[in-house]
Amino acid sequence: MITLTIDGIEVEVEEGASVLQACEAAGKEVPRFCYHERLSIAGNCRMCLVEMERSPKPVASCAMPAGNGMVIKTDTPMVKKAREGVMEFMLINHPLDCPICDQGGECDLQDQAMGYGAAESRYQEPKRAVENKEMGPLISTIMTRCIHCTRCVRFATEVAGVPQLGAIGRGESMEITTYLEKALASELSGNVVDLCPVGALTSRPYAFQARSWELSHTSSIDVMDALGSHIRVDSRGNQVMRVLPRNNDDINEEWISDKTRHAIDGLRTQRLDRPYLRNAKGRLEEASWDEVFTAIKKALGKAKPEEIAAIAGDLCDAESMFALSQLMDNLGSPHKDCRQDGSVLGQQGEGSYLFNSSIAGIDETDVIFLIGANPRHEAAVLNARIRQNYINRDVKVFRLGAEVDLTYPVTELGDDARLLETLVQKGGPVVTALKRAKRPMIIVGQAALRRKDSMGLLDLVGQLAKQVDLVKKDWNGFNVLHTAAARVAGLMLGFLPGKGGKSTTDIISGLEKGNIKVLYNLGADDIDLSHRENKSFVIYQGSHGDRGAAQADVVLPGAAWSEKDGIYANTEGRVQYAQRVTFPPGDAREDWAIIRALSAAIGQTLGYDDLSGLRQAMMAAIPALGVTDQPQSAKLGKLGRRQAMSASPMRHAIGAGSGVSFYMTCPISRASVTMAECVKAFEINDKAEAAE
Amino acid sequence: MSISRRIADNQPDHFAFSAENKKKIKTILAKYPKERKNSAVLPLLDLAQRQHDNWLPMKAIEAVAEICDMAEIRVLEVATFYTMFNLKPVGKYFIQACGTTPCWLRGSDDVMRCIKDKLGISSGETSACGKFSLLEVECLGACVNAPMVQINDDYYEDLDYMATSELIDRLTADDVPPAGSVRGRQGSQPEPAPTSLTKIVPFPGAKKDKGDDHA
């Protein structure tokens, strides 16, 4: 520990801390532009100057390591004058266009100019103007405003792992640009907008939409992937205007993916805002709640209990799944499944489906073995964390699965899943590396869990885990990387086939054969019901007019994630609360309320009248859902069962030849215009270029 | 200026180092530790520029990036930072005229004016004949013989209007004058003759040695 004095206050900081960090520890605010906690130190803005005893000049506190016995002053006239000088230089070429700048009101330069800026300029010469750069559909650039802090350059290089941004030229002709002005091809590109301390990089979809002071802020949880990133949703009236990251060191640090940030315009389009009923001609027609409930009652009345089934989708909150699960129990049906992709997880204990090491555990691991996982597209923020650990600690990564650039070097083991058999029997470099590792980690992706031979694959992974001591005294290295926000809560709830119950695949084939007559589809839009029997009856409850609604006989308009209070468990089993930001459109209702109302209409009334009642019942039934904001780690029991492995190559669930675009994975992102533009810019154009 | 304005409109489709230069690259890379390949970026860009008529096409930047294991934008940053790299074609004689204070006080404006009069070009332009390009640069470190210009690899010093004019005439005829002071000064010795160290003063206390002939 180092002891130094800041403005007469003695503070202790860790070895290697900077003077700026020491100042913060002493509660002294130091203005800065280029310095950022999660990026390397550049020391080029000079705004953080402080006075140091026995130094003739002020020092840049961000780049000065704290030393024992240093005496620092941050509030002397010399410091003020030095910072005013820096600010004056900064403002020489900065346009005074704050009234038309999207950053206005939340701009570091604006704020700090209030403290250190002069009332009027002494500058008489012409100001410089810089051409705007093309950075793709998400980032709008007004480069004249740039103050060359290079935060965006460092972010792209260090965190996103796409070194495409740079500063060309020198002195007055220095400019930030991408190489040949291509769009910034990263799933995390939106974060440079947050990092930019001025209005040079702003959000393109949000351009001129709102002022920061008009927005109400709601802290919530992201559902676009299974990480449960902490976000702040900004809304005006009944409209979600933008999504920003909230800091959470254990999950998303302070980054979010572009889908999390920009899929929100999908909340406004393709919405189901009233109930629909299929008429005699086979068309969906607007109806009232009473009419659809009557139709459902009629259909349920005709079906035997074992002819009723339910499937839950990827964005459902735990409450609605719990209510539906209870309703199915009351109706006497064992056929329910929350795994619309046909995954095999869930029957072998909590340890078999959680990210047991926790996301923060990546900071401790030394070897990672990816099996059918593509973290770059399945959990972009988690991939950035792996990359950070590759850079800082040289973590070794092995992969079994299709090749895709993860932004760090990966030892490829091919895409033949039968390799696992060889590894278990004969070993190999990856087995040796895992054995030697203090904290080995295996990450199994969704693509590996929805194969015909997935149980066999899990069995082999289980054997491998035993061989390499994957589970140690204080470490469980078996991890499942989920892609659906609803999945882990669904598995915890036991929204799974009961005794003699059918799984998703069997329910769908049952609908085709006629032994399932009624399907309650709670927001599952990735299942194909086009071959179902004509007499079968499908109820769809969801927020968007996507594939699920088109295939249904009755459509119940539900609320999107931003329009209801809901509980989600992320891939670690961390239970988190999403908050309601706006109200559902038209006649749409919160999902648990629809199920509760329907239960009364069909004479199977569920025993709770409000959300807190439901939550109490749910937490009484599943105590794990009552433990909030803590990663779960469960004992790893038996995994899978013996089964012959097939030769079919290991693909990924999202991105890289899987047929599913990173930008379009759920009804909301599929309805988003911004996401469609991203697909056009990053995927279709790239393909065209590759073909050339 | 955006990148598209900094670089040449007509970019070649290919760039490959010649066999001879590939050998040189091996020598250059051998000077740096294997994990510090980035250090070779300056010599390699220089090599590429010499091979390619004194300017760097984007393909050359990409080739250097590949060899040095760097992102393309990092190499472009370097290439745009230094005035010694040209991203657009230049004339056979690439004149870098110093305009920093010592040269300016000693008459670099006259040198510039002469070039403008004779060739009709200002900084950043190439003459109509295509033979000359001019770039005003900052200090080239020959202040003792100011004003000066650098033409390709050689320094021409002690210039004035007339001397610059003569220099350009001779270059137009491809008669390249010897580098250095145009007034024939050796190094930066005083004119017309050395004013110090003109005679040998024996080191006090040194032994007289008959065989030691300093004259």
Coordinates of N, CA, C and O in Angstrom, one line a residue, chain A residues 464-585:
Chain A
L464 N -14.8 -36.1 -19.2 CA -13.7 -35.2 -19.4 C -13.5 -34.4 -18.1 O -12.4 -34.2 -17.6
A465 N -14.7 -33.9 -17.6 CA -14.6 -33.1 -16.4 C -14.0 -33.8 -15.2 O -13.2 -33.3 -14.5
K466 N -14.3 -35.1 -15.1 CA -13.7 -35.9 -14.0 C -12.2 -36.1 -14.2 O -11.4 -35.9 -13.3
Q467 N -11.8 -36.4 -15.5 CA -10.4 -36.6 -15.8 C -9.6 -35.3 -15.5 O -8.5 -35.5 -15.0
V468 N -10.1 -34.2 -15.8 CA -9.3 -33.0 -15.6 C -9.6 -32.2 -14.3 O -9.1 -31.1 -14.1
D469 N -10.3 -32.8 -13.4 CA -10.7 -32.2 -12.1 C -11.3 -30.8 -12.4 O -10.9 -29.8 -11.8
L470 N -12.3 -30.8 -13.2 CA -13.0 -29.5 -13.5 C -13.6 -28.9 -12.3 O -13.7 -27.7 -12.1
V471 N -14.1 -29.8 -11.4 CA -14.7 -29.3 -10.2 C -13.8 -29.5 -9.0 O -13.3 -30.6 -8.7
K472 N -13.4 -28.3 -8.4 CA -12.4 -28.4 -7.3 C -13.1 -27.9 -6.1 O -14.3 -27.6 -6.1
K473 N -12.3 -27.7 -5.0 CA -12.9 -27.3 -3.8 C -13.7 -26.0 -3.9 O -14.9 -26.0 -3.4
D474 N -13.2 -25.0 -4.5 CA -13.9 -23.7 -4.6 C -14.1 -23.3 -6.0 O -14.1 -22.1 -6.3
W475 N -14.2 -24.3 -6.9 CA -14.3 -23.9 -8.3 C -15.1 -25.0 -9.0 O -14.9 -26.2 -8.9
N476 N -16.1 -24.5 -9.8 CA -16.8 -25.4 -10.6 C -16.7 -24.9 -12.1 O -17.2 -23.9 -12.4
G477 N -15.9 -25.6 -12.9 CA -15.5 -25.2 -14.2 C -16.5 -25.6 -15.3 O -16.2 -25.3 -16.5
F478 N -17.6 -26.2 -14.9 CA -18.6 -26.6 -16.0 C -19.6 -25.4 -16.2 O -20.3 -25.0 -15.3
N479 N -19.6 -25.0 -17.5 CA -20.5 -23.8 -17.7 C -21.3 -24.0 -19.0 O -20.8 -24.5 -20.0
V480 N -22.6 -23.6 -18.9 CA -23.4 -23.6 -20.1 C -23.7 -22.2 -20.4 O -24.1 -21.4 -19.6
L481 N -23.4 -21.8 -21.6 CA -23.7 -20.5 -22.1 C -25.0 -20.4 -22.8 O -25.2 -20.9 -23.9
H482 N -26.0 -19.8 -22.1 CA -27.3 -19.8 -22.6 C -27.5 -18.6 -23.6 O -26.7 -17.6 -23.5
T483 N -28.5 -18.6 -24.4 CA -28.7 -17.5 -25.3 C -30.1 -16.9 -25.1 O -30.3 -15.7 -25.5
A484 N -30.9 -17.6 -24.4 CA -32.3 -17.1 -24.2 C -32.4 -16.5 -22.7 O -32.1 -17.2 -21.8
A485 N -32.9 -15.3 -22.6 CA -33.0 -14.7 -21.3 C -34.0 -15.4 -20.4 O -33.8 -15.4 -19.2
A486 N -35.0 -16.1 -21.0 CA -36.0 -16.8 -20.1 C -35.6 -18.2 -19.7 O -36.1 -18.7 -18.7
R487 N -34.6 -18.7 -20.4 CA -34.3 -20.2 -20.2 C -34.0 -20.6 -18.8 O -34.6 -21.6 -18.3
V488 N -33.0 -20.0 -18.2 CA -32.6 -20.5 -16.9 C -33.7 -20.4 -15.9 O -33.9 -21.4 -15.1
A489 N -34.5 -19.3 -15.9 CA -35.6 -19.2 -15.0 C -36.6 -20.4 -15.3 O -37.1 -21.0 -14.4
G490 N -36.8 -20.6 -16.6 CA -37.7 -21.7 -17.0 C -37.3 -23.0 -16.4 O -38.1 -23.8 -15.9
L491 N -35.9 -23.3 -16.6 CA -35.4 -24.6 -16.1 C -35.5 -24.6 -14.6 O -35.8 -25.7 -14.0
M492 N -35.2 -23.5 -13.9 CA -35.3 -23.5 -12.4 C -36.8 -23.8 -12.0 O -37.0 -24.5 -11.0
L493 N -37.7 -23.2 -12.7 CA -39.1 -23.4 -12.4 C -39.6 -24.8 -12.7 O -40.7 -25.2 -12.2
G494 N -38.9 -25.5 -13.5 CA -39.3 -26.8 -13.9 C -40.4 -26.7 -15.0 O -41.3 -27.5 -15.0
F495 N -40.3 -25.7 -15.8 CA -41.2 -25.6 -17.0 C -40.7 -26.7 -18.0 O -40.2 -26.3 -19.1
L496 N -40.8 -27.9 -17.6 CA -40.2 -29.0 -18.4 C -41.2 -30.2 -18.4 O -42.1 -30.2 -17.6
P497 N -41.1 -31.1 -19.4 CA -42.0 -32.2 -19.5 C -42.1 -32.9 -18.1 O -41.1 -33.2 -17.5
G498 N -43.3 -33.1 -17.6 CA -43.5 -33.8 -16.4 C -43.5 -35.3 -16.7 O -43.0 -35.8 -17.7
K499 N -44.1 -36.1 -15.7 CA -44.0 -37.6 -15.9 C -44.8 -37.9 -17.2 O -46.0 -37.6 -17.3
G500 N -44.1 -38.6 -18.1 CA -44.8 -39.0 -19.4 C -45.0 -37.8 -20.3 O -45.8 -37.9 -21.3
G501 N -44.4 -36.6 -20.0 CA -44.7 -35.4 -20.8 C -43.8 -35.4 -22.0 O -42.8 -36.1 -22.1
K502 N -44.3 -34.6 -22.9 CA -43.6 -34.5 -24.2 C -42.7 -33.2 -24.2 O -43.0 -32.2 -23.7
S503 N -41.5 -33.4 -24.9 CA -40.7 -32.2 -25.1 C -41.1 -31.4 -26.3 O -42.0 -31.9 -27.1
T504 N -40.5 -30.3 -26.6 CA -40.9 -29.4 -27.7 C -41.0 -30.2 -29.0 O -42.1 -30.1 -29.7
T505 N -40.0 -31.0 -29.4 CA -40.1 -31.7 -30.6 C -41.3 -32.7 -30.7 O -42.0 -32.8 -31.7
D506 N -41.5 -33.3 -29.6 CA -42.6 -34.3 -29.5 C -44.0 -33.6 -29.5 O -45.0 -34.1 -30.1
I507 N -44.0 -32.4 -28.9 CA -45.3 -31.6 -28.9 C -45.6 -31.2 -30.3 O -46.8 -31.4 -30.8
I508 N -44.6 -30.8 -31.1 CA -44.8 -30.4 -32.5 C -45.2 -31.5 -33.3 O -46.2 -31.5 -34.1
S509 N -44.6 -32.7 -33.2 CA -45.0 -33.8 -34.0 C -46.3 -34.3 -33.5 O -47.1 -34.8 -34.3
G510 N -46.6 -34.2 -32.2 CA -48.0 -34.5 -31.7 C -49.0 -33.7 -32.3 O -50.1 -34.2 -32.7
L511 N -48.7 -32.4 -32.6 CA -49.7 -31.5 -33.2 C -49.9 -32.0 -34.7 O -51.0 -31.8 -35.2
E512 N -48.9 -32.5 -35.3 CA -49.0 -33.0 -36.6 C -49.7 -34.3 -36.7 O -50.5 -34.6 -37.6
K513 N -49.5 -35.2 -35.7 CA -50.2 -36.5 -35.7 C -51.6 -36.4 -35.2 O -52.4 -37.3 -35.4
G514 N -51.9 -35.4 -34.3 CA -53.2 -35.3 -33.8 C -53.4 -35.8 -32.4 O -54.4 -35.7 -31.8
N515 N -52.2 -36.2 -31.7 CA -52.4 -36.6 -30.3 C -52.2 -35.4 -29.4 O -52.4 -35.5 -28.2
I516 N -51.8 -34.3 -29.9 CA -51.9 -33.0 -29.1 C -52.9 -32.1 -29.8 O -52.8 -31.9 -31.0
K517 N -53.9 -31.7 -29.1 CA -55.0 -30.9 -29.8 C -54.9 -29.4 -29.5 O -55.2 -28.6 -30.4
V518 N -54.4 -29.1 -28.3 CA -54.3 -27.6 -28.0 C -52.9 -27.3 -27.5 O -52.3 -28.0 -26.7
L519 N -52.3 -26.3 -28.1 CA -51.0 -25.8 -27.7 C -51.1 -24.4 -27.2 O -51.6 -23.5 -27.9
Y520 N -50.6 -24.2 -26.0 CA -50.5 -22.8 -25.5 C -49.0 -22.4 -25.7 O -48.1 -22.8 -25.1
N521 N -48.9 -21.5 -26.7 CA -47.5 -21.0 -27.1 C -47.3 -19.6 -26.4 O -47.9 -18.6 -26.8
L522 N -46.4 -19.6 -25.4 CA -46.1 -18.4 -24.7 C -44.9 -17.8 -25.3 O -43.8 -18.1 -24.8
G523 N -45.1 -17.0 -26.3 CA -43.9 -16.2 -26.9 C -42.8 -17.1 -27.5 O -41.7 -16.6 -27.6
A524 N -43.2 -18.3 -28.0 CA -42.1 -19.0 -28.7 C -42.3 -18.8 -30.2 O -43.3 -19.3 -30.8
D525 N -41.4 -18.1 -30.8 CA -41.5 -17.7 -32.2 C -40.6 -18.4 -33.1 O -40.5 -18.2 -34.3
D526 N -39.8 -19.3 -32.6 CA -38.8 -20.0 -33.4 C -39.2 -21.5 -33.6 O -38.4 -22.3 -34.0
I527 N -40.5 -21.8 -33.4 CA -40.9 -23.2 -33.6 C -41.7 -23.2 -34.9 O -42.4 -22.2 -35.2
D528 N -41.7 -24.3 -35.6 CA -42.3 -24.4 -36.9 C -43.6 -25.3 -36.7 O -43.5 -26.5 -36.5
L529 N -44.8 -24.6 -36.8 CA -46.0 -25.3 -36.6 C -46.8 -25.4 -38.0 O -48.0 -25.7 -38.0
S530 N -46.1 -25.2 -39.1 CA -46.8 -25.1 -40.3 C -47.4 -26.5 -40.8 O -48.3 -26.5 -41.6
H531 N -46.9 -27.6 -40.2 CA -47.4 -28.9 -40.6 C -48.5 -29.4 -39.7 O -48.8 -30.6 -39.7
R532 N -48.9 -28.6 -38.7 CA -49.8 -29.1 -37.7 C -51.2 -29.5 -38.4 O -51.6 -28.9 -39.4
E533 N -51.9 -30.4 -37.7 CA -53.2 -30.8 -38.2 C -54.2 -29.7 -38.2 O -54.2 -28.8 -37.3
N534 N -55.1 -29.6 -39.1 CA -56.0 -28.5 -39.2 C -56.9 -28.3 -38.0 O -57.2 -27.2 -37.6
K535 N -57.3 -29.5 -37.4 CA -58.2 -29.4 -36.3 C -57.5 -28.9 -35.0 O -58.2 -28.6 -34.0
S536 N -56.2 -29.0 -35.0 CA -55.5 -28.6 -33.7 C -55.7 -27.1 -33.5 O -56.0 -26.3 -34.4
F537 N -55.5 -26.7 -32.2 CA -55.8 -25.3 -31.8 C -54.6 -24.7 -31.1 O -54.1 -25.3 -30.1
V538 N -54.1 -23.6 -31.6 CA -52.9 -23.0 -31.1 C -53.2 -21.7 -30.5 O -53.8 -20.8 -31.2
I539 N -52.9 -21.5 -29.2 CA -53.0 -20.2 -28.6 C -51.7 -19.5 -28.6 O -50.7 -20.1 -28.1
Y540 N -51.5 -18.3 -29.1 CA -50.2 -17.6 -29.0 C -50.4 -16.4 -28.1 O -51.3 -15.6 -28.3
Q541 N -49.5 -16.3 -27.1 CA -49.5 -15.1 -26.3 C -48.1 -14.5 -26.4 O -47.1 -15.1 -26.2
G542 N -48.1 -13.2 -26.9 CA -46.8 -12.6 -27.0 C -47.0 -11.1 -27.4 O -48.1 -10.6 -27.4
S543 N -45.8 -10.5 -27.6 CA -45.9 -9.1 -27.9 C -45.8 -8.7 -29.3 O -46.3 -7.6 -29.7
H544 N -45.3 -9.5 -30.2 CA -45.0 -9.1 -31.5 C -45.7 -10.1 -32.5 O -45.8 -11.3 -32.3
G545 N -46.1 -9.5 -33.7 CA -46.7 -10.3 -34.7 C -45.6 -10.9 -35.5 O -45.3 -10.6 -36.7
D546 N -45.0 -12.0 -34.9 CA -43.9 -12.7 -35.6 C -44.5 -14.0 -36.0 O -45.7 -14.2 -36.2
R547 N -43.6 -15.0 -36.2 CA -44.0 -16.3 -36.7 C -45.1 -17.0 -35.8 O -46.0 -17.6 -36.3
G548 N -44.9 -16.9 -34.5 CA -45.8 -17.5 -33.6 C -47.2 -17.1 -33.7 O -48.1 -17.9 -33.8
A549 N -47.4 -15.8 -33.9 CA -48.8 -15.2 -34.0 C -49.4 -15.7 -35.3 O -50.6 -16.0 -35.4
A550 N -48.6 -15.7 -36.4 CA -49.1 -16.1 -37.7 C -49.6 -17.5 -37.7 O -50.4 -17.9 -38.5
Q551 N -49.0 -18.4 -36.9 CA -49.3 -19.8 -36.9 C -50.4 -20.1 -35.9 O -50.7 -21.3 -35.7
A552 N -51.0 -19.1 -35.2 CA -51.9 -19.4 -34.1 C -53.4 -19.2 -34.6 O -53.7 -18.6 -35.6
D553 N -54.3 -19.8 -33.7 CA -55.7 -19.6 -34.0 C -56.3 -18.5 -33.1 O -57.2 -17.9 -33.4
V554 N -55.6 -18.3 -32.0 CA -56.0 -17.2 -31.1 C -54.7 -16.5 -30.7 O -53.7 -17.1 -30.4
V555 N -54.8 -15.2 -30.8 CA -53.6 -14.4 -30.4 C -54.0 -13.5 -29.2 O -54.9 -12.7 -29.2
L556 N -53.2 -13.7 -28.1 CA -53.4 -12.9 -26.9 C -52.3 -11.9 -26.8 O -51.1 -12.3 -26.7
P557 N -52.6 -10.6 -26.9 CA -51.5 -9.6 -26.9 C -50.9 -9.4 -25.5 O -51.5 -9.0 -24.6
G558 N -49.6 -9.7 -25.4 CA -48.9 -9.6 -24.1 C -48.0 -8.3 -24.1 O -48.0 -7.5 -25.1
A559 N -47.2 -8.2 -23.1 CA -46.4 -7.1 -22.9 C -44.9 -7.4 -23.3 O -44.5 -8.6 -23.0
A560 N -44.2 -6.5 -23.9 CA -42.8 -6.7 -24.1 C -42.1 -6.5 -22.8 O -42.6 -6.0 -21.8
W561 N -40.8 -6.9 -22.8 CA -40.0 -6.9 -21.5 C -40.0 -5.5 -20.9 O -39.9 -5.5 -19.7
S562 N -40.1 -4.5 -21.7 CA -40.0 -3.2 -21.1 C -41.3 -2.7 -20.5 O -41.4 -1.6 -20.0
E563 N -42.4 -3.5 -20.7 CA -43.7 -3.0 -20.3 C -44.2 -3.8 -19.1 O -45.4 -3.8 -18.8
K564 N -43.4 -4.5 -18.4 CA -43.8 -5.3 -17.3 C -42.7 -5.5 -16.3 O -41.5 -5.4 -16.7
D565 N -43.1 -5.6 -15.0 CA -42.1 -6.0 -14.0 C -41.9 -7.5 -14.2 O -42.9 -8.2 -14.2
G566 N -40.7 -7.9 -14.2 CA -40.5 -9.3 -14.4 C -39.2 -9.8 -13.8 O -38.2 -9.0 -13.6
I567 N -39.2 -11.1 -13.5 CA -37.9 -11.7 -12.9 C -37.3 -12.5 -14.0 O -38.0 -13.3 -14.7
Y568 N -36.0 -12.3 -14.2 CA -35.2 -13.1 -15.1 C -34.0 -13.7 -14.4 O -33.5 -13.0 -13.5
A569 N -33.6 -14.9 -14.8 CA -32.4 -15.5 -14.2 C -31.4 -15.6 -15.4 O -31.8 -16.1 -16.5
N570 N -30.2 -15.1 -15.2 CA -29.3 -15.1 -16.3 C -28.6 -16.4 -16.4 O -28.9 -17.4 -15.6
T571 N -27.6 -16.5 -17.3 CA -27.0 -17.8 -17.5 C -26.3 -18.4 -16.3 O -26.1 -19.6 -16.1
E572 N -25.9 -17.5 -15.3 CA -25.3 -17.9 -14.1 C -26.4 -18.3 -13.1 O -26.0 -18.7 -12.0
G573 N -27.7 -18.2 -13.4 CA -28.7 -18.4 -12.4 C -28.9 -17.2 -11.5 O -29.5 -17.4 -10.4
R574 N -28.4 -16.1 -11.9 CA -28.5 -14.9 -11.1 C -29.9 -14.3 -11.3 O -30.3 -14.0 -12.4
V575 N -30.7 -14.2 -10.3 CA -32.1 -13.8 -10.4 C -32.1 -12.2 -10.3 O -31.6 -11.6 -9.4
Q576 N -32.7 -11.6 -11.3 CA -32.7 -10.2 -11.4 C -34.1 -9.7 -11.8 O -34.8 -10.3 -12.4
Y577 N -34.3 -8.4 -11.3 CA -35.7 -7.8 -11.6 C -35.6 -6.8 -12.7 O -34.9 -5.9 -12.6
A578 N -36.4 -7.1 -13.8 CA -36.6 -6.1 -14.8 C -37.7 -5.2 -14.4 O -38.7 -5.7 -13.8
Q579 N -37.6 -3.9 -14.7 CA -38.6 -3.0 -14.2 C -39.5 -2.5 -15.4 O -39.0 -2.4 -16.5
R580 N -40.7 -2.2 -15.1 CA -41.6 -1.7 -16.1 C -41.2 -0.3 -16.5 O -41.0 0.5 -15.6
V581 N -41.1 0.0 -17.8 CA -40.7 1.4 -18.2 C -41.9 2.1 -18.8 O -42.2 3.2 -18.5
T582 N -42.6 1.4 -19.7 CA -43.8 2.0 -20.3 C -45.0 1.1 -20.1 O -44.8 0.0 -19.6
F583 N -46.1 1.5 -20.7 CA -47.3 0.6 -20.6 C -47.5 -0.2 -21.9 O -47.1 0.3 -22.9
P584 N -48.0 -1.4 -21.8 CA -48.3 -2.1 -23.1 C -49.2 -1.4 -24.0 O -50.1 -0.6 -23.5
P585 N -49.1 -1.5 -25.3 CA -50.0 -0.8 -26.2 C -51.4 -1.3 -26.3 O -51.6 -2.5 -26.1

